[in-house]
Amino acid sequence: MNRPTEHVETERKYEVGLGFALPDLTGLADGVTMAGPEVEHLAANYYDTADLRLAKAKITLRRRTGGHDAGWHLKLPVSAGTRREMQVPLGDGDTTVPAQLTSLVAEVIRDEPLQIVAVLETRRTVHRLTSADGEDLAEVADDEVTGRVPGREPAAWREVEVELVNGGPDVLAAAGSRLQAAGAWPSSSASKLSRLLGTDSSDIR
């Protein structure tokens, strides 16, 4: 059994209107350029117990196809805007949650089975912010999202995420300032899943 790969994810989310024009983020600092766009089509099934024990613990577990990081993702909270992400490959079409990830949330779910609680489809337009020497500093994702929860009408929205790659918090701050000047505003939802489930009042990540 392969061990999950792990990395720390630090990002900021912004809400935008459907007619929002993503600004050029070139020049956020000396030598910074904005590359792209690259378009990805993502589909993700989110897993939790029927009473949303993972969500209440600020944990997300999904199986996502499409894009450069398709796989099983388990995200564990670290601090505001930062999460520890564990990833396992998709496997051969299996939709059973990998044991490597189930074991990491066993104390949270206890004897409750995991099931699909939401499905999200995203058309993602990606731009990379790079330094003068070609190093990737951050990734800017312009997402058009359709979310579905069993028994509810579909919901659709658009949002922009800025995620650090090798850059520092100054990159996040500068990108955020320019996005807000163009008409974006900090997201009131901690994640796509919490927005879809309507669980932000519980501060679910």
PDB file of C-alpha atoms in Angstrom:
ATOM      1  CA  MET A   1       0.000   0.000   0.000  1.00  0.00           C
ATOM      2  CA  ASN A   2       1.454   3.333  -1.094  1.00  0.00           C
ATOM      3  CA  ARG A   3       1.833   6.070   1.477  1.00  0.00           C
ATOM      4  CA  PRO A   4      -0.083   9.291   0.701  1.00  0.00           C
ATOM      5  CA  THR A   5       1.970  12.171  -0.636  1.00  0.00           C
ATOM      6  CA  GLU A   6       1.725  15.316   1.471  1.00  0.00           C
ATOM      7  CA  HIS A   7       2.075  19.058   1.022  1.00  0.00           C
ATOM      8  CA  VAL A   8       0.895  22.257   2.698  1.00  0.00           C
ATOM      9  CA  GLU A   9      -1.638  24.367   0.800  1.00  0.00           C
ATOM     10  CA  THR A  10      -1.883  28.116   1.430  1.00  0.00           C
ATOM     11  CA  GLU A  11      -4.452  30.052  -0.567  1.00  0.00           C
ATOM     12  CA  ARG A  12      -6.914  32.936  -0.593  1.00  0.00           C
ATOM     13  CA  LYS A  13     -10.372  32.838  -2.182  1.00  0.00           C
ATOM     14  CA  TYR A  14     -12.304  35.687  -3.776  1.00  0.00           C
ATOM     15  CA  GLU A  15     -15.876  35.951  -4.966  1.00  0.00           C
ATOM     16  CA  VAL A  16     -16.485  37.575  -8.355  1.00  0.00           C
ATOM     17  CA  GLY A  17     -19.451  38.323 -10.582  1.00  0.00           C
ATOM     18  CA  LEU A  18     -20.050  36.368 -13.771  1.00  0.00           C
ATOM     19  CA  GLY A  19     -18.826  39.342 -15.837  1.00  0.00           C
ATOM     20  CA  PHE A  20     -15.614  39.843 -13.835  1.00  0.00           C
ATOM     21  CA  ALA A  21     -12.512  40.540 -15.944  1.00  0.00           C
ATOM     22  CA  LEU A  22      -9.417  38.989 -14.408  1.00  0.00           C
ATOM     23  CA  PRO A  23      -6.778  41.737 -14.238  1.00  0.00           C
ATOM     24  CA  ASP A  24      -3.215  41.375 -15.460  1.00  0.00           C
ATOM     25  CA  LEU A  25      -1.174  40.511 -12.374  1.00  0.00           C
ATOM     26  CA  THR A  26       2.172  41.157 -14.055  1.00  0.00           C
ATOM     27  CA  GLY A  27       4.403  43.441 -12.010  1.00  0.00           C
ATOM     28  CA  LEU A  28       3.121  42.542  -8.536  1.00  0.00           C
ATOM     29  CA  ALA A  29       6.810  42.645  -7.637  1.00  0.00           C
ATOM     30  CA  ASP A  30       9.962  43.231  -9.674  1.00  0.00           C
ATOM     31  CA  GLY A  31      10.154  40.735 -12.524  1.00  0.00           C
ATOM     32  CA  VAL A  32       6.841  38.971 -11.792  1.00  0.00           C
ATOM     33  CA  THR A  33       4.946  37.902 -14.901  1.00  0.00           C
ATOM     34  CA  MET A  34       1.577  36.260 -15.438  1.00  0.00           C
ATOM     35  CA  ALA A  35       1.575  33.194 -17.719  1.00  0.00           C
ATOM     36  CA  GLY A  36      -1.303  31.249 -19.197  1.00  0.00           C
ATOM     37  CA  PRO A  37      -4.146  30.706 -19.551  1.00  0.00           C
ATOM     38  CA  GLU A  38      -4.484  26.945 -19.211  1.00  0.00           C
ATOM     39  CA  VAL A  39      -8.007  25.496 -19.035  1.00  0.00           C
ATOM     40  CA  GLU A  40      -8.846  22.423 -16.940  1.00  0.00           C
ATOM     41  CA  HIS A  41     -12.151  20.598 -16.494  1.00  0.00           C
ATOM     42  CA  LEU A  42     -12.458  19.129 -13.006  1.00  0.00           C
ATOM     43  CA  ALA A  43     -15.047  16.786 -11.487  1.00  0.00           C
ATOM     44  CA  ALA A  44     -14.995  15.957  -7.780  1.00  0.00           C
ATOM     45  CA  ASN A  45     -17.036  13.731  -5.491  1.00  0.00           C
ATOM     46  CA  TYR A  46     -16.895  14.808  -1.834  1.00  0.00           C
ATOM     47  CA  TYR A  47     -17.176  12.175   0.870  1.00  0.00           C
ATOM     48  CA  ASP A  48     -18.412  12.503   4.445  1.00  0.00           C
ATOM     49  CA  THR A  49     -20.713  10.794   6.912  1.00  0.00           C
ATOM     50  CA  ALA A  50     -24.457  11.398   6.693  1.00  0.00           C
ATOM     51  CA  ASP A  51     -24.197  13.862   9.603  1.00  0.00           C
ATOM     52  CA  LEU A  52     -21.137  15.620   8.083  1.00  0.00           C
ATOM     53  CA  ARG A  53     -18.620  14.698  10.780  1.00  0.00           C
ATOM     54  CA  LEU A  54     -15.647  15.571   8.582  1.00  0.00           C
ATOM     55  CA  ALA A  55     -17.069  18.970   7.667  1.00  0.00           C
ATOM     56  CA  LYS A  56     -17.721  19.753  11.312  1.00  0.00           C
ATOM     57  CA  ALA A  57     -14.059  18.959  11.998  1.00  0.00           C
ATOM     58  CA  LYS A  58     -12.984  21.289   9.123  1.00  0.00           C
ATOM     59  CA  ILE A  59     -11.803  18.301   7.043  1.00  0.00           C
ATOM     60  CA  THR A  60     -12.523  17.667   3.363  1.00  0.00           C
ATOM     61  CA  LEU A  61     -12.165  14.380   1.501  1.00  0.00           C
ATOM     62  CA  ARG A  62     -12.695  14.145  -2.253  1.00  0.00           C
ATOM     63  CA  ARG A  63     -12.030  12.096  -5.361  1.00  0.00           C
ATOM     64  CA  ARG A  64     -11.217  14.419  -8.263  1.00  0.00           C
ATOM     65  CA  THR A  65     -10.618  13.718 -11.933  1.00  0.00           C
ATOM     66  CA  GLY A  66      -9.195  16.135 -14.503  1.00  0.00           C
ATOM     67  CA  GLY A  67      -6.426  18.681 -14.096  1.00  0.00           C
ATOM     68  CA  HIS A  68      -2.793  18.197 -13.132  1.00  0.00           C
ATOM     69  CA  ASP A  69      -3.459  16.789  -9.640  1.00  0.00           C
ATOM     70  CA  ALA A  70      -6.238  14.257 -10.180  1.00  0.00           C
ATOM     71  CA  GLY A  71      -6.536  11.824  -7.296  1.00  0.00           C
ATOM     72  CA  TRP A  72      -7.933  11.354  -3.816  1.00  0.00           C
ATOM     73  CA  HIS A  73      -7.365  14.423  -1.633  1.00  0.00           C
ATOM     74  CA  LEU A  74      -7.709  14.682   2.130  1.00  0.00           C
ATOM     75  CA  LYS A  75      -7.361  18.228   3.503  1.00  0.00           C
ATOM     76  CA  LEU A  76      -6.700  18.800   7.193  1.00  0.00           C
ATOM     77  CA  PRO A  77      -6.828  22.288   8.780  1.00  0.00           C
ATOM     78  CA  VAL A  78      -3.601  23.948   9.942  1.00  0.00           C
ATOM     79  CA  SER A  79      -4.501  27.648  10.280  1.00  0.00           C
ATOM     80  CA  ALA A  80      -6.643  30.225   8.487  1.00  0.00           C
ATOM     81  CA  GLY A  81      -6.058  29.810   4.749  1.00  0.00           C
ATOM     82  CA  THR A  82      -3.590  26.922   5.225  1.00  0.00           C
ATOM     83  CA  ARG A  83      -4.295  23.214   5.080  1.00  0.00           C
ATOM     84  CA  ARG A  84      -2.251  20.010   5.032  1.00  0.00           C
ATOM     85  CA  GLU A  85      -3.181  17.956   1.983  1.00  0.00           C
ATOM     86  CA  MET A  86      -2.688  14.217   1.668  1.00  0.00           C
ATOM     87  CA  GLN A  87      -3.035  12.706  -1.818  1.00  0.00           C
ATOM     88  CA  VAL A  88      -3.444   9.163  -3.125  1.00  0.00           C
ATOM     89  CA  PRO A  89      -3.628   8.181  -6.840  1.00  0.00           C
ATOM     90  CA  LEU A  90      -7.043   7.487  -8.377  1.00  0.00           C
ATOM     91  CA  GLY A  91      -6.454   3.805  -8.975  1.00  0.00           C
ATOM     92  CA  ASP A  92      -8.396   1.790 -11.556  1.00  0.00           C
ATOM     93  CA  GLY A  93     -11.721   3.595 -11.392  1.00  0.00           C
ATOM     94  CA  ASP A  94     -12.375   2.521  -7.812  1.00  0.00           C
ATOM     95  CA  THR A  95     -14.707   4.875  -5.917  1.00  0.00           C
ATOM     96  CA  THR A  96     -14.054   3.304  -2.508  1.00  0.00           C
ATOM     97  CA  VAL A  97     -12.143   5.676  -0.226  1.00  0.00           C
ATOM     98  CA  PRO A  98      -8.540   4.414   0.064  1.00  0.00           C
ATOM     99  CA  ALA A  99      -7.694   2.807   3.395  1.00  0.00           C
ATOM    100  CA  GLN A 100      -4.647   5.094   3.712  1.00  0.00           C
ATOM    101  CA  LEU A 101      -6.990   8.087   3.977  1.00  0.00           C
ATOM    102  CA  THR A 102      -9.785   6.428   5.911  1.00  0.00           C
ATOM    103  CA  SER A 103      -7.313   5.559   8.659  1.00  0.00           C
ATOM    104  CA  LEU A 104      -6.412   9.252   9.046  1.00  0.00           C
ATOM    105  CA  VAL A 105     -10.017  10.227   9.810  1.00  0.00           C
ATOM    106  CA  ALA A 106     -11.060   7.095  11.721  1.00  0.00           C
ATOM    107  CA  GLU A 107     -11.232   8.921  15.047  1.00  0.00           C
ATOM    108  CA  VAL A 108     -13.536  11.516  13.527  1.00  0.00           C
ATOM    109  CA  ILE A 109     -15.980   9.280  11.658  1.00  0.00           C
ATOM    110  CA  ARG A 110     -15.781   6.391  14.151  1.00  0.00           C
ATOM    111  CA  ASP A 111     -18.265   3.735  12.986  1.00  0.00           C
ATOM    112  CA  GLU A 112     -20.147   5.889  10.495  1.00  0.00           C
ATOM    113  CA  PRO A 113     -19.727   4.967   6.804  1.00  0.00           C
ATOM    114  CA  LEU A 114     -18.418   7.475   4.270  1.00  0.00           C
ATOM    115  CA  GLN A 115     -20.667   8.399   1.370  1.00  0.00           C
ATOM    116  CA  ILE A 116     -20.849  10.971  -1.411  1.00  0.00           C
ATOM    117  CA  VAL A 117     -22.420  14.143   0.003  1.00  0.00           C
ATOM    118  CA  ALA A 118     -21.716  16.565  -2.881  1.00  0.00           C
ATOM    119  CA  VAL A 119     -20.494  16.687  -6.475  1.00  0.00           C
ATOM    120  CA  LEU A 120     -18.671  19.694  -7.965  1.00  0.00           C
ATOM    121  CA  GLU A 121     -17.806  20.325 -11.609  1.00  0.00           C
ATOM    122  CA  THR A 122     -15.400  23.166 -12.351  1.00  0.00           C
ATOM    123  CA  ARG A 123     -14.131  24.844 -15.487  1.00  0.00           C
ATOM    124  CA  ARG A 124     -10.809  26.201 -14.252  1.00  0.00           C
ATOM    125  CA  THR A 125      -8.719  28.785 -16.086  1.00  0.00           C
ATOM    126  CA  VAL A 126      -5.216  28.788 -14.607  1.00  0.00           C
ATOM    127  CA  HIS A 127      -2.570  31.508 -14.741  1.00  0.00           C
ATOM    128  CA  ARG A 128       0.850  31.093 -13.142  1.00  0.00           C
ATOM    129  CA  LEU A 129       2.717  33.958 -11.529  1.00  0.00           C
ATOM    130  CA  THR A 130       6.436  33.506 -12.163  1.00  0.00           C
ATOM    131  CA  SER A 131       9.547  35.315 -10.985  1.00  0.00           C
ATOM    132  CA  ALA A 132      12.233  36.864 -13.194  1.00  0.00           C
ATOM    133  CA  ASP A 133      14.229  33.617 -13.036  1.00  0.00           C
ATOM    134  CA  GLY A 134      11.230  31.488 -14.055  1.00  0.00           C
ATOM    135  CA  GLU A 135      10.260  30.159 -10.625  1.00  0.00           C
ATOM    136  CA  ASP A 136       6.521  29.588 -10.075  1.00  0.00           C
ATOM    137  CA  LEU A 137       5.419  31.842  -7.222  1.00  0.00           C
ATOM    138  CA  ALA A 138       1.663  31.262  -7.205  1.00  0.00           C
ATOM    139  CA  GLU A 139      -1.203  29.850  -9.194  1.00  0.00           C
ATOM    140  CA  VAL A 140      -4.298  31.935  -9.959  1.00  0.00           C
ATOM    141  CA  ALA A 141      -7.393  29.842 -10.703  1.00  0.00           C
ATOM    142  CA  ASP A 142     -10.511  31.437 -12.186  1.00  0.00           C
ATOM    143  CA  ASP A 143     -13.247  28.875 -11.450  1.00  0.00           C
ATOM    144  CA  GLU A 144     -16.716  28.518 -12.936  1.00  0.00           C
ATOM    145  CA  VAL A 145     -18.409  26.043 -10.587  1.00  0.00           C
ATOM    146  CA  THR A 146     -21.555  23.922 -10.656  1.00  0.00           C
ATOM    147  CA  GLY A 147     -22.325  22.075  -7.418  1.00  0.00           C
ATOM    148  CA  ARG A 148     -24.881  19.412  -6.631  1.00  0.00           C
ATOM    149  CA  VAL A 149     -26.126  17.990  -3.350  1.00  0.00           C
ATOM    150  CA  PRO A 150     -28.546  15.033  -3.410  1.00  0.00           C
ATOM    151  CA  GLY A 151     -32.116  16.259  -3.076  1.00  0.00           C
ATOM    152  CA  ARG A 152     -31.332  19.912  -3.901  1.00  0.00           C
ATOM    153  CA  GLU A 153     -31.308  22.106  -6.989  1.00  0.00           C
ATOM    154  CA  PRO A 154     -27.846  22.640  -8.555  1.00  0.00           C
ATOM    155  CA  ALA A 155     -25.954  25.808  -7.595  1.00  0.00           C
ATOM    156  CA  ALA A 156     -23.588  27.735  -9.872  1.00  0.00           C
ATOM    157  CA  TRP A 157     -21.064  30.478  -9.126  1.00  0.00           C
ATOM    158  CA  ARG A 158     -17.658  31.884 -10.053  1.00  0.00           C
ATOM    159  CA  GLU A 159     -14.664  32.455  -7.787  1.00  0.00           C
ATOM    160  CA  VAL A 160     -10.938  33.149  -7.997  1.00  0.00           C
ATOM    161  CA  GLU A 161      -8.298  31.372  -5.909  1.00  0.00           C
ATOM    162  CA  VAL A 162      -4.678  32.421  -5.433  1.00  0.00           C
ATOM    163  CA  GLU A 163      -2.525  29.556  -4.136  1.00  0.00           C
ATOM    164  CA  LEU A 164       1.136  29.839  -3.218  1.00  0.00           C
ATOM    165  CA  VAL A 165       3.632  27.594  -4.976  1.00  0.00           C
ATOM    166  CA  ASN A 166       7.089  28.944  -4.049  1.00  0.00           C
ATOM    167  CA  GLY A 167       6.125  32.527  -3.260  1.00  0.00           C
ATOM    168  CA  GLY A 168       5.588  34.144   0.118  1.00  0.00           C
ATOM    169  CA  PRO A 169       2.681  35.915   1.802  1.00  0.00           C
ATOM    170  CA  ASP A 170       3.619  39.169   0.071  1.00  0.00           C
ATOM    171  CA  VAL A 171       2.573  37.587  -3.230  1.00  0.00           C
ATOM    172  CA  LEU A 172      -0.824  36.652  -1.805  1.00  0.00           C
ATOM    173  CA  ALA A 173      -1.308  40.150  -0.419  1.00  0.00           C
ATOM    174  CA  ALA A 174      -0.310  41.915  -3.649  1.00  0.00           C
ATOM    175  CA  ALA A 175      -2.457  39.659  -5.817  1.00  0.00           C
ATOM    176  CA  GLY A 176      -5.395  40.129  -3.460  1.00  0.00           C
ATOM    177  CA  SER A 177      -5.097  43.907  -3.582  1.00  0.00           C
ATOM    178  CA  ARG A 178      -5.125  43.946  -7.371  1.00  0.00           C
ATOM    179  CA  LEU A 179      -8.059  41.516  -7.582  1.00  0.00           C
ATOM    180  CA  GLN A 180     -10.100  43.587  -5.164  1.00  0.00           C
ATOM    181  CA  ALA A 181      -9.293  46.767  -7.088  1.00  0.00           C
ATOM    182  CA  ALA A 182     -10.763  45.026 -10.159  1.00  0.00           C
ATOM    183  CA  GLY A 183     -14.017  44.212  -8.327  1.00  0.00           C
ATOM    184  CA  ALA A 184     -13.392  40.933  -6.485  1.00  0.00           C
ATOM    185  CA  TRP A 185     -14.052  40.599  -2.766  1.00  0.00           C
ATOM    186  CA  PRO A 186     -12.824  38.118  -0.112  1.00  0.00           C
ATOM    187  CA  SER A 187     -14.948  34.996  -0.129  1.00  0.00           C
ATOM    188  CA  SER A 188     -17.446  34.545   2.674  1.00  0.00           C
ATOM    189  CA  SER A 189     -17.061  30.784   2.214  1.00  0.00           C
ATOM    190  CA  ALA A 190     -14.009  28.899   3.419  1.00  0.00           C
ATOM    191  CA  SER A 191     -14.281  26.347   0.609  1.00  0.00           C
ATOM    192  CA  LYS A 192     -16.431  25.358  -2.362  1.00  0.00           C
ATOM    193  CA  LEU A 193     -17.866  22.514  -0.309  1.00  0.00           C
ATOM    194  CA  SER A 194     -18.863  24.719   2.621  1.00  0.00           C
ATOM    195  CA  ARG A 195     -20.517  27.160   0.222  1.00  0.00           C
ATOM    196  CA  LEU A 196     -22.469  24.365  -1.431  1.00  0.00           C
ATOM    197  CA  LEU A 197     -23.522  22.715   1.826  1.00  0.00           C
ATOM    198  CA  GLY A 198     -24.290  26.020   3.507  1.00  0.00           C
ATOM    199  CA  THR A 199     -22.068  25.163   6.458  1.00  0.00           C
ATOM    200  CA  ASP A 200     -20.038  28.383   6.768  1.00  0.00           C
ATOM    201  CA  SER A 201     -21.778  29.275  10.017  1.00  0.00           C
ATOM    202  CA  SER A 202     -19.868  26.371  11.530  1.00  0.00           C
ATOM    203  CA  ASP A 203     -16.588  27.696  10.056  1.00  0.00           C
ATOM    204  CA  ILE A 204     -16.120  24.506   8.070  1.00  0.00           C
ATOM    205  CA  ARG A 205     -13.080  24.479   5.791  1.00  0.00           C
TER     206      ARG A 205
END
